Amino acid sequence: AILAQGSKQRPAHAVVPHTLQLQLQGAMVSVEELPWKRDQLDERKALFKECDPNGNYYCSLAEIDNILSSGKYDYGPLSPEQVNSAMLHAFNEAKNFGGDERGCPADYIEHREFRVFLEIFVHKVQDKEHEVDGALDDSYKE
């Protein structure tokens, strides 16, 4: 089915993750619901796809910020500056988490580093000290 430009309706056969359904209905999603846990692969893939408009499996901080700061997520009492600071710190910790990047790719979050980024980001926003489960997510390969 072809949708009118700007329409928020989706074809009846489309499978839409729960968090995306909430976003389409206009409800803000709590930052705790970001898909950083290992068992949230489908939701994480959908979020990564949103953050990766070029489809090259790399996301810049600006691309991630564009989605996570779009008003879809509720960061509680934190100011935008506090959220941006947490995002920058999480991005810098997660990029090149595998240690095998040099040059330009080291300035981006790779698809397999995205889960680590989300985990660090959620815990920084919650202001929790947390030991990161540093296993890279190789389940993105299609």
mmCIF file of C-alpha atoms in Angstrom:
data_model
loop_
_atom_site.group_PDB
_atom_site.id
_atom_site.type_symbol
_atom_site.label_atom_id
_atom_site.label_comp_id
_atom_site.label_asym_id
_atom_site.label_seq_id
_atom_site.Cartn_x
_atom_site.Cartn_y
_atom_site.Cartn_z
ATOM 1 C CA ALA A 1 0.000 0.000 0.000
ATOM 2 C CA ILE A 2 1.237 3.456 -0.873
ATOM 3 C CA LEU A 3 0.876 6.019 1.887
ATOM 4 C CA ALA A 4 0.275 9.727 1.465
ATOM 5 C CA GLN A 5 3.351 11.831 2.065
ATOM 6 C CA GLY A 6 3.613 12.743 5.749
ATOM 7 C CA SER A 7 1.202 10.000 6.803
ATOM 8 C CA LYS A 8 2.023 8.235 10.062
ATOM 9 C CA GLN A 9 -0.068 5.188 9.211
ATOM 10 C CA ARG A 10 1.666 1.971 8.267
ATOM 11 C CA PRO A 11 0.377 -0.893 6.162
ATOM 12 C CA ALA A 12 -1.547 -3.439 8.235
ATOM 13 C CA HIS A 13 1.041 -6.146 7.520
ATOM 14 C CA ALA A 14 3.981 -4.123 8.890
ATOM 15 C CA VAL A 15 5.558 -5.465 12.090
ATOM 16 C CA VAL A 16 6.293 -2.546 14.408
ATOM 17 C CA PRO A 17 8.243 -2.990 17.685
ATOM 18 C CA HIS A 18 6.437 -1.912 20.878
ATOM 19 C CA THR A 19 8.668 1.109 21.524
ATOM 20 C CA LEU A 20 8.166 2.319 17.956
ATOM 21 C CA GLN A 21 4.390 1.844 18.353
ATOM 22 C CA LEU A 22 4.506 4.117 21.415
ATOM 23 C CA GLN A 23 6.484 6.698 19.452
ATOM 24 C CA LEU A 24 3.982 6.615 16.579
ATOM 25 C CA GLN A 25 1.151 7.155 19.050
ATOM 26 C CA GLY A 26 2.935 10.249 20.380
ATOM 27 C CA ALA A 27 3.881 8.814 23.779
ATOM 28 C CA MET A 28 7.398 9.526 24.985
ATOM 29 C CA VAL A 29 9.522 6.489 25.697
ATOM 30 C CA SER A 30 11.542 6.360 28.909
ATOM 31 C CA VAL A 31 15.299 6.258 28.408
ATOM 32 C CA GLU A 32 15.324 3.007 30.407
ATOM 33 C CA GLU A 33 13.503 1.399 27.476
ATOM 34 C CA LEU A 34 16.327 2.018 25.024
ATOM 35 C CA PRO A 35 17.244 -1.444 23.672
ATOM 36 C CA TRP A 36 20.667 -1.973 25.245
ATOM 37 C CA LYS A 37 20.027 -5.458 26.627
ATOM 38 C CA ARG A 38 21.127 -8.477 24.609
ATOM 39 C CA ASP A 39 17.590 -9.844 24.263
ATOM 40 C CA GLN A 40 16.366 -6.633 22.575
ATOM 41 C CA LEU A 41 18.022 -7.288 19.228
ATOM 42 C CA ASP A 42 15.035 -6.510 16.984
ATOM 43 C CA GLU A 43 14.353 -3.201 18.735
ATOM 44 C CA ARG A 44 18.071 -2.331 18.636
ATOM 45 C CA LYS A 45 18.275 -3.089 14.906
ATOM 46 C CA ALA A 46 15.276 -0.819 14.281
ATOM 47 C CA LEU A 47 16.828 1.996 16.330
ATOM 48 C CA PHE A 48 20.217 1.574 14.636
ATOM 49 C CA LYS A 49 18.532 1.747 11.236
ATOM 50 C CA GLU A 50 16.952 5.068 12.280
ATOM 51 C CA CYS A 51 20.353 6.362 13.418
ATOM 52 C CA ASP A 52 22.099 5.165 10.227
ATOM 53 C CA PRO A 53 20.327 7.037 7.410
ATOM 54 C CA ASN A 54 23.142 6.188 4.972
ATOM 55 C CA GLY A 55 22.860 2.458 5.615
ATOM 56 C CA ASN A 56 26.649 2.095 5.897
ATOM 57 C CA TYR A 57 26.655 0.455 9.383
ATOM 58 C CA TYR A 58 28.423 3.473 10.905
ATOM 59 C CA CYS A 59 26.779 6.239 12.951
ATOM 60 C CA SER A 60 28.237 9.607 13.801
ATOM 61 C CA LEU A 61 27.466 11.335 17.071
ATOM 62 C CA ALA A 62 25.303 13.821 15.147
ATOM 63 C CA GLU A 63 23.238 11.024 13.561
ATOM 64 C CA ILE A 64 22.643 9.354 16.926
ATOM 65 C CA ASP A 65 21.944 12.695 18.623
ATOM 66 C CA ASN A 66 19.389 13.531 15.926
ATOM 67 C CA ILE A 67 17.303 10.488 16.912
ATOM 68 C CA LEU A 68 17.893 10.365 20.670
ATOM 69 C CA SER A 69 17.251 14.113 21.075
ATOM 70 C CA SER A 70 14.222 14.211 18.778
ATOM 71 C CA GLY A 71 11.694 14.437 21.611
ATOM 72 C CA LYS A 72 10.741 10.751 21.463
ATOM 73 C CA TYR A 73 12.582 9.915 24.683
ATOM 74 C CA ASP A 74 11.920 11.063 28.240
ATOM 75 C CA TYR A 75 15.112 11.851 30.146
ATOM 76 C CA GLY A 76 13.305 12.853 33.318
ATOM 77 C CA PRO A 77 14.709 15.880 35.143
ATOM 78 C CA LEU A 78 17.911 16.050 33.066
ATOM 79 C CA SER A 79 18.600 19.161 31.025
ATOM 80 C CA PRO A 80 19.464 18.805 27.317
ATOM 81 C CA GLU A 81 23.060 19.704 28.217
ATOM 82 C CA GLN A 82 23.253 16.827 30.711
ATOM 83 C CA VAL A 83 21.813 14.389 28.151
ATOM 84 C CA ASN A 84 24.268 15.616 25.495
ATOM 85 C CA SER A 85 27.175 15.238 27.915
ATOM 86 C CA ALA A 86 26.139 11.661 28.756
ATOM 87 C CA MET A 87 25.750 10.911 25.043
ATOM 88 C CA LEU A 88 29.185 12.326 24.186
ATOM 89 C CA HIS A 89 30.886 10.366 26.969
ATOM 90 C CA ALA A 90 29.091 7.145 25.974
ATOM 91 C CA PHE A 91 29.957 7.711 22.308
ATOM 92 C CA ASN A 92 33.637 8.285 23.081
ATOM 93 C CA GLU A 93 33.794 5.185 25.297
ATOM 94 C CA ALA A 94 31.989 2.954 22.806
ATOM 95 C CA LYS A 95 33.614 3.992 19.525
ATOM 96 C CA ASN A 96 36.493 1.704 18.762
ATOM 97 C CA PHE A 97 35.411 -0.510 21.677
ATOM 98 C CA GLY A 98 36.737 -3.496 19.782
ATOM 99 C CA GLY A 99 40.123 -1.774 19.396
ATOM 100 C CA ASP A 100 40.471 -2.702 15.734
ATOM 101 C CA GLU A 101 39.624 0.633 14.102
ATOM 102 C CA ARG A 102 41.974 3.312 12.848
ATOM 103 C CA GLY A 103 41.398 6.534 10.977
ATOM 104 C CA CYS A 104 37.945 7.624 9.902
ATOM 105 C CA PRO A 105 35.951 4.585 11.135
ATOM 106 C CA ALA A 106 37.277 5.211 14.660
ATOM 107 C CA ASP A 107 35.218 8.434 14.662
ATOM 108 C CA TYR A 108 31.953 6.515 14.324
ATOM 109 C CA ILE A 109 29.949 3.900 16.214
ATOM 110 C CA GLU A 110 30.005 0.684 14.248
ATOM 111 C CA HIS A 111 26.841 -1.414 14.142
ATOM 112 C CA ARG A 112 28.405 -3.970 16.472
ATOM 113 C CA GLU A 113 29.386 -1.245 18.989
ATOM 114 C CA PHE A 114 25.886 0.242 19.128
ATOM 115 C CA ARG A 115 24.665 -1.986 21.981
ATOM 116 C CA VAL A 116 27.700 -1.009 24.067
ATOM 117 C CA PHE A 117 26.997 2.670 23.338
ATOM 118 C CA LEU A 118 23.354 2.315 24.413
ATOM 119 C CA GLU A 119 24.324 0.467 27.591
ATOM 120 C CA ILE A 120 26.850 3.127 28.590
ATOM 121 C CA PHE A 121 24.469 5.952 27.656
ATOM 122 C CA VAL A 122 21.511 4.598 29.642
ATOM 123 C CA HIS A 123 23.650 4.087 32.730
ATOM 124 C CA LYS A 124 25.239 7.540 32.438
ATOM 125 C CA VAL A 125 21.800 9.139 32.124
ATOM 126 C CA GLN A 126 20.690 7.188 35.183
ATOM 127 C CA ASP A 127 23.912 8.371 36.883
ATOM 128 C CA LYS A 128 24.881 4.839 37.794
ATOM 129 C CA GLU A 129 28.352 3.418 38.037
ATOM 130 C CA HIS A 130 28.216 0.352 35.862
ATOM 131 C CA GLU A 131 30.637 -2.194 34.509
ATOM 132 C CA VAL A 132 29.917 -2.509 30.811
ATOM 133 C CA ASP A 133 29.214 -5.906 29.323
ATOM 134 C CA GLY A 134 31.893 -5.384 26.717
ATOM 135 C CA ALA A 135 30.880 -8.106 24.315
ATOM 136 C CA LEU A 136 30.442 -6.675 20.851
ATOM 137 C CA ASP A 137 27.183 -7.399 19.088
ATOM 138 C CA ASP A 138 27.962 -9.442 15.979
ATOM 139 C CA SER A 139 24.322 -10.447 15.535
ATOM 140 C CA TYR A 140 23.698 -7.520 13.163
ATOM 141 C CA LYS A 141 25.167 -9.360 10.216
ATOM 142 C CA GLU A 142 22.410 -10.069 7.772
#
